């Protein structure tokens, strides 16, 4: 069964510093990987996805993620965090042949001014 | 506006009652997915419909049911409500039955008192 682990409940980072949100996954076969962001009282907004090809994926708002097959990871990164990046971040995976996304529990990111 | 419309945005009801949540998918999308977001369980997949037919089922309680109508809108029915059913219910849509492009609505916040 497909699953995702986001090991940290909260990530605190100073504004201007690099931001990393960790994600590891478990699937049978090749994974399709996603990152979403949720602002308070809002729905999920798509950031980026890995389907195939280049392991480094660039997405919205300056975010990027690196697919690492050997470590089964898909960490989200941003070189310089903004206060407005404070939100809840979800990693998700879909395995081939499965119709739905499996989400991690989410990471609260707090960017400190 | 993501193109996926969920109504109502907020719902407060008493234990034992029944409610209906509505989702209109993005124009052209045939698949509708329902997810439940709660503090303790995170984002849980409930059920998927594609072009009017049920396609996948997740952790959906027997007290919950859903359907997709010919105009492709979907309704999630929750009955015999319990305090633990209080959550944010999201709808997402996609063009295909198995997709890597999902659009999420802003959710319906259900509070059971």
PDB file of C-alpha atoms in Angstrom:
ATOM      1  CA  UNK A   1       0.000   0.000   0.000  1.00  0.00           C
ATOM      2  CA  UNK A   2       1.172   3.498  -0.764  1.00  0.00           C
ATOM      3  CA  UNK A   3       2.112   5.727   2.162  1.00  0.00           C
ATOM      4  CA  UNK A   4       3.980   8.888   3.026  1.00  0.00           C
ATOM      5  CA  UNK A   5       5.895   9.913   6.134  1.00  0.00           C
ATOM      6  CA  UNK A   6       6.596  13.488   7.152  1.00  0.00           C
ATOM      7  CA  UNK A   7       8.737  13.007  10.248  1.00  0.00           C
ATOM      8  CA  UNK A   8       8.599  16.511  11.693  1.00  0.00           C
ATOM      9  CA  UNK A   9       5.449  18.108  13.082  1.00  0.00           C
ATOM     10  CA  UNK A  10       6.779  21.653  12.827  1.00  0.00           C
ATOM     11  CA  UNK A  11       9.664  23.319  11.061  1.00  0.00           C
ATOM     12  CA  UNK A  12      10.867  26.679  12.337  1.00  0.00           C
ATOM     13  CA  UNK A  13      13.161  28.771  10.167  1.00  0.00           C
ATOM     14  CA  UNK A  14      14.338  32.366  10.202  1.00  0.00           C
ATOM     15  CA  UNK A  15      13.298  34.570   7.311  1.00  0.00           C
ATOM     16  CA  UNK A  16      15.925  34.497   4.589  1.00  0.00           C
ATOM     17  CA  UNK A  17      17.293  31.114   5.627  1.00  0.00           C
ATOM     18  CA  UNK A  18      16.931  27.924   3.584  1.00  0.00           C
ATOM     19  CA  UNK A  19      13.779  25.928   4.209  1.00  0.00           C
ATOM     20  CA  UNK A  20      13.578  22.124   3.999  1.00  0.00           C
ATOM     21  CA  UNK A  21      10.496  20.001   4.636  1.00  0.00           C
ATOM     22  CA  UNK A  22      11.163  16.277   4.666  1.00  0.00           C
ATOM     23  CA  UNK A  23       9.123  13.521   3.045  1.00  0.00           C
ATOM     24  CA  UNK A  24       9.708   9.817   2.531  1.00  0.00           C
ATOM     25  CA  UNK A  25       7.386   7.477   0.715  1.00  0.00           C
ATOM     26  CA  UNK A  26       6.541   3.827   0.241  1.00  0.00           C
ATOM     27  CA  UNK A  27       4.975   2.431  -2.932  1.00  0.00           C
ATOM     28  CA  UNK A  28       4.979  -0.611  -5.134  1.00  0.00           C
ATOM     29  CA  UNK A  29       6.612   0.358  -8.377  1.00  0.00           C
ATOM     30  CA  UNK A  30       7.278   3.877  -9.569  1.00  0.00           C
ATOM     31  CA  UNK A  31       5.853   6.741  -7.518  1.00  0.00           C
ATOM     32  CA  UNK A  32       4.101   9.899  -8.547  1.00  0.00           C
ATOM     33  CA  UNK A  33       4.943  12.492  -5.877  1.00  0.00           C
ATOM     34  CA  UNK A  34       3.309  15.786  -4.981  1.00  0.00           C
ATOM     35  CA  UNK A  35       3.625  18.722  -2.606  1.00  0.00           C
ATOM     36  CA  UNK A  36       0.656  20.846  -1.560  1.00  0.00           C
ATOM     37  CA  UNK A  37       0.405  23.875   0.723  1.00  0.00           C
ATOM     38  CA  UNK A  38      -2.539  24.829   2.907  1.00  0.00           C
ATOM     39  CA  UNK A  39      -2.979  28.319   4.318  1.00  0.00           C
ATOM     40  CA  UNK A  40      -5.338  28.863   7.274  1.00  0.00           C
ATOM     41  CA  UNK A  41      -8.997  28.315   6.365  1.00  0.00           C
ATOM     42  CA  UNK A  42      -8.073  27.568   2.763  1.00  0.00           C
ATOM     43  CA  UNK A  43      -7.974  24.532   0.522  1.00  0.00           C
ATOM     44  CA  UNK A  44      -4.914  22.701  -0.728  1.00  0.00           C
ATOM     45  CA  UNK A  45      -2.837  24.521  -3.300  1.00  0.00           C
ATOM     46  CA  UNK A  46      -0.584  22.578  -5.659  1.00  0.00           C
ATOM     47  CA  UNK A  47       3.144  23.393  -5.440  1.00  0.00           C
ATOM     48  CA  UNK A  48       4.893  20.817  -7.606  1.00  0.00           C
ATOM     49  CA  UNK A  49       4.982  17.194  -8.674  1.00  0.00           C
ATOM     50  CA  UNK A  50       7.403  14.523  -9.846  1.00  0.00           C
ATOM     51  CA  UNK A  51       6.163  12.138 -12.493  1.00  0.00           C
ATOM     52  CA  UNK A  52       9.246  11.190 -14.456  1.00  0.00           C
ATOM     53  CA  UNK A  53      12.432  12.735 -15.803  1.00  0.00           C
ATOM     54  CA  UNK A  54      14.726  15.156 -14.007  1.00  0.00           C
ATOM     55  CA  UNK A  55      15.001  14.390 -10.300  1.00  0.00           C
ATOM     56  CA  UNK A  56      14.979  18.093  -9.416  1.00  0.00           C
ATOM     57  CA  UNK A  57      11.512  19.544  -9.811  1.00  0.00           C
ATOM     58  CA  UNK A  58      10.814  23.271  -9.721  1.00  0.00           C
ATOM     59  CA  UNK A  59       7.423  24.531  -8.647  1.00  0.00           C
ATOM     60  CA  UNK A  60       5.429  27.545  -7.568  1.00  0.00           C
ATOM     61  CA  UNK A  61       6.599  30.388  -5.296  1.00  0.00           C
ATOM     62  CA  UNK A  62      10.292  29.454  -5.612  1.00  0.00           C
ATOM     63  CA  UNK A  63       9.907  25.953  -4.172  1.00  0.00           C
ATOM     64  CA  UNK A  64      11.694  22.908  -5.514  1.00  0.00           C
ATOM     65  CA  UNK A  65      11.941  19.259  -4.551  1.00  0.00           C
ATOM     66  CA  UNK A  66      14.400  16.489  -5.245  1.00  0.00           C
ATOM     67  CA  UNK A  67      13.333  12.956  -5.977  1.00  0.00           C
ATOM     68  CA  UNK A  68      15.790  10.428  -4.505  1.00  0.00           C
ATOM     69  CA  UNK A  69      14.847   6.879  -5.458  1.00  0.00           C
ATOM     70  CA  UNK A  70      17.512   5.143  -3.368  1.00  0.00           C
ATOM     71  CA  UNK A  71      16.411   6.989  -0.221  1.00  0.00           C
ATOM     72  CA  UNK A  72      12.709   6.986  -1.198  1.00  0.00           C
ATOM     73  CA  UNK A  73      12.577  10.668  -0.393  1.00  0.00           C
ATOM     74  CA  UNK A  74      11.055  13.785  -1.929  1.00  0.00           C
ATOM     75  CA  UNK A  75      12.144  16.702   0.267  1.00  0.00           C
ATOM     76  CA  UNK A  76      10.741  20.156  -0.389  1.00  0.00           C
ATOM     77  CA  UNK A  77      13.179  23.059  -0.407  1.00  0.00           C
ATOM     78  CA  UNK A  78      13.291  26.809  -0.766  1.00  0.00           C
ATOM     79  CA  UNK A  79      16.602  28.699  -0.787  1.00  0.00           C
ATOM     80  CA  UNK A  80      15.336  31.738   1.114  1.00  0.00           C
ATOM     81  CA  UNK A  81      12.179  31.514   3.232  1.00  0.00           C
ATOM     82  CA  UNK A  82       9.624  34.311   3.478  1.00  0.00           C
ATOM     83  CA  UNK A  83       7.260  35.022   6.366  1.00  0.00           C
ATOM     84  CA  UNK A  84       4.425  34.442   3.892  1.00  0.00           C
ATOM     85  CA  UNK A  85       5.630  30.840   3.455  1.00  0.00           C
ATOM     86  CA  UNK A  86       4.286  30.046   6.938  1.00  0.00           C
ATOM     87  CA  UNK A  87       1.639  27.390   6.291  1.00  0.00           C
ATOM     88  CA  UNK A  88       0.886  23.669   6.453  1.00  0.00           C
ATOM     89  CA  UNK A  89       2.708  21.575   3.854  1.00  0.00           C
ATOM     90  CA  UNK A  90       1.579  18.161   2.671  1.00  0.00           C
ATOM     91  CA  UNK A  91       3.519  15.545   0.762  1.00  0.00           C
ATOM     92  CA  UNK A  92       1.461  13.028  -1.223  1.00  0.00           C
ATOM     93  CA  UNK A  93       2.091   9.956  -3.338  1.00  0.00           C
ATOM     94  CA  UNK A  94       0.175   7.968  -5.920  1.00  0.00           C
ATOM     95  CA  UNK A  95       1.355   4.602  -7.154  1.00  0.00           C
ATOM     96  CA  UNK A  96       0.664   3.427 -10.660  1.00  0.00           C
ATOM     97  CA  UNK A  97      -2.631   1.567 -10.803  1.00  0.00           C
ATOM     98  CA  UNK A  98      -4.043   3.391  -7.791  1.00  0.00           C
ATOM     99  CA  UNK A  99      -6.524   6.184  -8.346  1.00  0.00           C
ATOM    100  CA  UNK A 100      -6.043   8.239  -5.238  1.00  0.00           C
ATOM    101  CA  UNK A 101      -3.425  10.256  -3.418  1.00  0.00           C
ATOM    102  CA  UNK A 102      -2.088   9.192  -0.036  1.00  0.00           C
ATOM    103  CA  UNK A 103      -1.084  12.170   2.085  1.00  0.00           C
ATOM    104  CA  UNK A 104       1.410  12.601   4.867  1.00  0.00           C
ATOM    105  CA  UNK A 105       0.211  14.130   8.129  1.00  0.00           C
ATOM    106  CA  UNK A 106       1.546  17.521   7.170  1.00  0.00           C
ATOM    107  CA  UNK A 107       4.263  19.835   8.440  1.00  0.00           C
ATOM    108  CA  UNK A 108       3.571  23.211   9.959  1.00  0.00           C
ATOM    109  CA  UNK A 109       6.201  25.641   8.710  1.00  0.00           C
ATOM    110  CA  UNK A 110       6.787  28.753  10.778  1.00  0.00           C
ATOM    111  CA  UNK A 111       9.024  31.427   9.271  1.00  0.00           C
ATOM    112  CA  UNK A 112      10.262  33.803  11.946  1.00  0.00           C
ATOM    113  CA  UNK A 113      10.798  37.444  10.935  1.00  0.00           C
TER     114      UNK A 113
ATOM    115  CA  UNK B   1     -10.799  30.379  -7.282  1.00  0.00           C
ATOM    116  CA  UNK B   2      -9.625  26.844  -8.112  1.00  0.00           C
ATOM    117  CA  UNK B   3     -12.687  25.984 -10.197  1.00  0.00           C
ATOM    118  CA  UNK B   4     -13.882  23.347  -7.708  1.00  0.00           C
ATOM    119  CA  UNK B   5     -16.858  24.656  -5.745  1.00  0.00           C
ATOM    120  CA  UNK B   6     -17.865  23.274  -2.390  1.00  0.00           C
ATOM    121  CA  UNK B   7     -20.966  24.254  -0.465  1.00  0.00           C
ATOM    122  CA  UNK B   8     -21.627  25.094   2.231  1.00  0.00           C
ATOM    123  CA  UNK B   9     -18.360  26.518   3.549  1.00  0.00           C
ATOM    124  CA  UNK B  10     -19.369  26.013   7.152  1.00  0.00           C
ATOM    125  CA  UNK B  11     -21.924  23.733   8.760  1.00  0.00           C
ATOM    126  CA  UNK B  12     -22.844  23.366  12.414  1.00  0.00           C
ATOM    127  CA  UNK B  13     -25.192  20.580  13.377  1.00  0.00           C
ATOM    128  CA  UNK B  14     -26.137  18.403  16.326  1.00  0.00           C
ATOM    129  CA  UNK B  15     -25.189  14.811  17.022  1.00  0.00           C
ATOM    130  CA  UNK B  16     -27.475  12.296  15.374  1.00  0.00           C
ATOM    131  CA  UNK B  17     -28.337  14.578  12.487  1.00  0.00           C
ATOM    132  CA  UNK B  18     -27.739  14.112   8.772  1.00  0.00           C
ATOM    133  CA  UNK B  19     -26.026  16.575   6.432  1.00  0.00           C
ATOM    134  CA  UNK B  20     -25.215  16.769   2.731  1.00  0.00           C
ATOM    135  CA  UNK B  21     -22.056  18.337   1.377  1.00  0.00           C
ATOM    136  CA  UNK B  22     -21.942  19.370  -2.245  1.00  0.00           C
ATOM    137  CA  UNK B  23     -19.087  19.565  -4.730  1.00  0.00           C
ATOM    138  CA  UNK B  24     -19.047  20.880  -8.280  1.00  0.00           C
ATOM    139  CA  UNK B  25     -15.901  19.796 -10.120  1.00  0.00           C
ATOM    140  CA  UNK B  26     -13.806  21.975 -12.355  1.00  0.00           C
ATOM    141  CA  UNK B  27     -15.270  22.293 -15.831  1.00  0.00           C
ATOM    142  CA  UNK B  28     -14.287  19.271 -17.931  1.00  0.00           C
ATOM    143  CA  UNK B  29     -13.235  17.102 -14.990  1.00  0.00           C
ATOM    144  CA  UNK B  30     -14.962  13.729 -14.733  1.00  0.00           C
ATOM    145  CA  UNK B  31     -13.414  12.442 -11.493  1.00  0.00           C
ATOM    146  CA  UNK B  32     -14.381  13.599  -8.022  1.00  0.00           C
ATOM    147  CA  UNK B  33     -12.558  12.624  -4.832  1.00  0.00           C
ATOM    148  CA  UNK B  34     -13.646  13.218  -1.248  1.00  0.00           C
ATOM    149  CA  UNK B  35     -11.159  13.640   1.593  1.00  0.00           C
ATOM    150  CA  UNK B  36     -11.618  14.194   5.311  1.00  0.00           C
ATOM    151  CA  UNK B  37      -9.110  16.331   7.226  1.00  0.00           C
ATOM    152  CA  UNK B  38      -9.096  16.043  10.995  1.00  0.00           C
ATOM    153  CA  UNK B  39      -6.490  16.953  13.587  1.00  0.00           C
ATOM    154  CA  UNK B  40      -5.850  13.389  14.688  1.00  0.00           C
ATOM    155  CA  UNK B  41      -6.172  11.535  11.359  1.00  0.00           C
ATOM    156  CA  UNK B  42      -4.732  14.044   8.916  1.00  0.00           C
ATOM    157  CA  UNK B  43      -6.003  13.905   5.329  1.00  0.00           C
ATOM    158  CA  UNK B  44      -7.892  10.660   4.715  1.00  0.00           C
ATOM    159  CA  UNK B  45      -9.237   9.549   1.354  1.00  0.00           C
ATOM    160  CA  UNK B  46     -12.930   8.673   1.517  1.00  0.00           C
ATOM    161  CA  UNK B  47     -14.213   7.855  -1.956  1.00  0.00           C
ATOM    162  CA  UNK B  48     -13.812   8.541  -5.681  1.00  0.00           C
ATOM    163  CA  UNK B  49     -16.345   8.771  -8.475  1.00  0.00           C
ATOM    164  CA  UNK B  50     -15.627   8.851 -12.179  1.00  0.00           C
ATOM    165  CA  UNK B  51     -18.316   9.836 -14.642  1.00  0.00           C
ATOM    166  CA  UNK B  52     -21.067   8.828 -12.262  1.00  0.00           C
ATOM    167  CA  UNK B  53     -19.626   5.536 -11.063  1.00  0.00           C
ATOM    168  CA  UNK B  54     -17.817   4.691  -7.853  1.00  0.00           C
ATOM    169  CA  UNK B  55     -14.196   3.889  -8.621  1.00  0.00           C
ATOM    170  CA  UNK B  56     -12.303   3.691  -5.342  1.00  0.00           C
ATOM    171  CA  UNK B  57     -13.179   3.516  -1.685  1.00  0.00           C
ATOM    172  CA  UNK B  58     -11.041   4.460   1.273  1.00  0.00           C
ATOM    173  CA  UNK B  59     -11.705   4.819   4.968  1.00  0.00           C
ATOM    174  CA  UNK B  60     -15.330   5.785   4.583  1.00  0.00           C
ATOM    175  CA  UNK B  61     -17.710   4.907   7.398  1.00  0.00           C
ATOM    176  CA  UNK B  62     -20.938   3.030   6.683  1.00  0.00           C
ATOM    177  CA  UNK B  63     -22.818   6.086   7.992  1.00  0.00           C
ATOM    178  CA  UNK B  64     -21.351   8.067   5.070  1.00  0.00           C
ATOM    179  CA  UNK B  65     -22.374   7.730   1.453  1.00  0.00           C
ATOM    180  CA  UNK B  66     -21.749   9.632  -1.741  1.00  0.00           C
ATOM    181  CA  UNK B  67     -22.885   9.853  -5.318  1.00  0.00           C
ATOM    182  CA  UNK B  68     -22.060  11.656  -8.526  1.00  0.00           C
ATOM    183  CA  UNK B  69     -24.891  12.968 -10.638  1.00  0.00           C
ATOM    184  CA  UNK B  70     -25.226  13.150 -14.458  1.00  0.00           C
ATOM    185  CA  UNK B  71     -24.125  16.803 -14.393  1.00  0.00           C
ATOM    186  CA  UNK B  72     -20.987  15.506 -12.576  1.00  0.00           C
ATOM    187  CA  UNK B  73     -21.539  17.294  -9.311  1.00  0.00           C
ATOM    188  CA  UNK B  74     -21.147  15.104  -6.259  1.00  0.00           C
ATOM    189  CA  UNK B  75     -22.737  14.940  -2.861  1.00  0.00           C
ATOM    190  CA  UNK B  76     -21.366  13.442   0.330  1.00  0.00           C
ATOM    191  CA  UNK B  77     -24.047  12.401   2.808  1.00  0.00           C
ATOM    192  CA  UNK B  78     -23.118  12.061   6.468  1.00  0.00           C
ATOM    193  CA  UNK B  79     -25.718  10.557   8.804  1.00  0.00           C
ATOM    194  CA  UNK B  80     -26.055   9.735  12.507  1.00  0.00           C
ATOM    195  CA  UNK B  81     -23.404  12.343  13.098  1.00  0.00           C
ATOM    196  CA  UNK B  82     -21.015  12.012  16.010  1.00  0.00           C
ATOM    197  CA  UNK B  83     -18.728  14.558  17.637  1.00  0.00           C
ATOM    198  CA  UNK B  84     -15.766  12.816  16.012  1.00  0.00           C
ATOM    199  CA  UNK B  85     -17.129  13.565  12.550  1.00  0.00           C
ATOM    200  CA  UNK B  86     -16.200  17.216  13.039  1.00  0.00           C
ATOM    201  CA  UNK B  87     -13.615  17.893  10.337  1.00  0.00           C
ATOM    202  CA  UNK B  88     -12.814  19.712   7.143  1.00  0.00           C
ATOM    203  CA  UNK B  89     -14.162  17.835   4.132  1.00  0.00           C
ATOM    204  CA  UNK B  90     -12.400  18.455   0.840  1.00  0.00           C
ATOM    205  CA  UNK B  91     -13.450  17.641  -2.658  1.00  0.00           C
ATOM    206  CA  UNK B  92     -10.936  17.373  -5.485  1.00  0.00           C
ATOM    207  CA  UNK B  93     -11.456  16.806  -9.184  1.00  0.00           C
ATOM    208  CA  UNK B  94      -9.431  15.598 -12.153  1.00  0.00           C
ATOM    209  CA  UNK B  95     -10.022  14.925 -15.809  1.00  0.00           C
ATOM    210  CA  UNK B  96      -9.137  11.254 -15.838  1.00  0.00           C
ATOM    211  CA  UNK B  97      -9.951   8.298 -13.628  1.00  0.00           C
ATOM    212  CA  UNK B  98      -6.289   7.952 -12.652  1.00  0.00           C
ATOM    213  CA  UNK B  99      -4.656  11.326 -12.808  1.00  0.00           C
ATOM    214  CA  UNK B 100      -1.669  13.364 -11.761  1.00  0.00           C
ATOM    215  CA  UNK B 101      -3.510  16.667 -11.980  1.00  0.00           C
ATOM    216  CA  UNK B 102      -5.867  17.328  -9.105  1.00  0.00           C
ATOM    217  CA  UNK B 103      -7.691  20.515  -8.205  1.00  0.00           C
ATOM    218  CA  UNK B 104      -8.947  20.912  -4.661  1.00  0.00           C
ATOM    219  CA  UNK B 105     -11.899  22.905  -3.425  1.00  0.00           C
ATOM    220  CA  UNK B 106     -11.699  25.131  -0.373  1.00  0.00           C
ATOM    221  CA  UNK B 107     -13.539  22.615   1.774  1.00  0.00           C
ATOM    222  CA  UNK B 108     -16.587  22.412   4.025  1.00  0.00           C
ATOM    223  CA  UNK B 109     -15.923  22.774   7.726  1.00  0.00           C
ATOM    224  CA  UNK B 110     -18.349  20.557   9.632  1.00  0.00           C
ATOM    225  CA  UNK B 111     -18.808  21.062  13.345  1.00  0.00           C
ATOM    226  CA  UNK B 112     -20.928  18.555  15.244  1.00  0.00           C
ATOM    227  CA  UNK B 113     -22.107  19.776  18.650  1.00  0.00           C
TER     228      UNK B 113
END
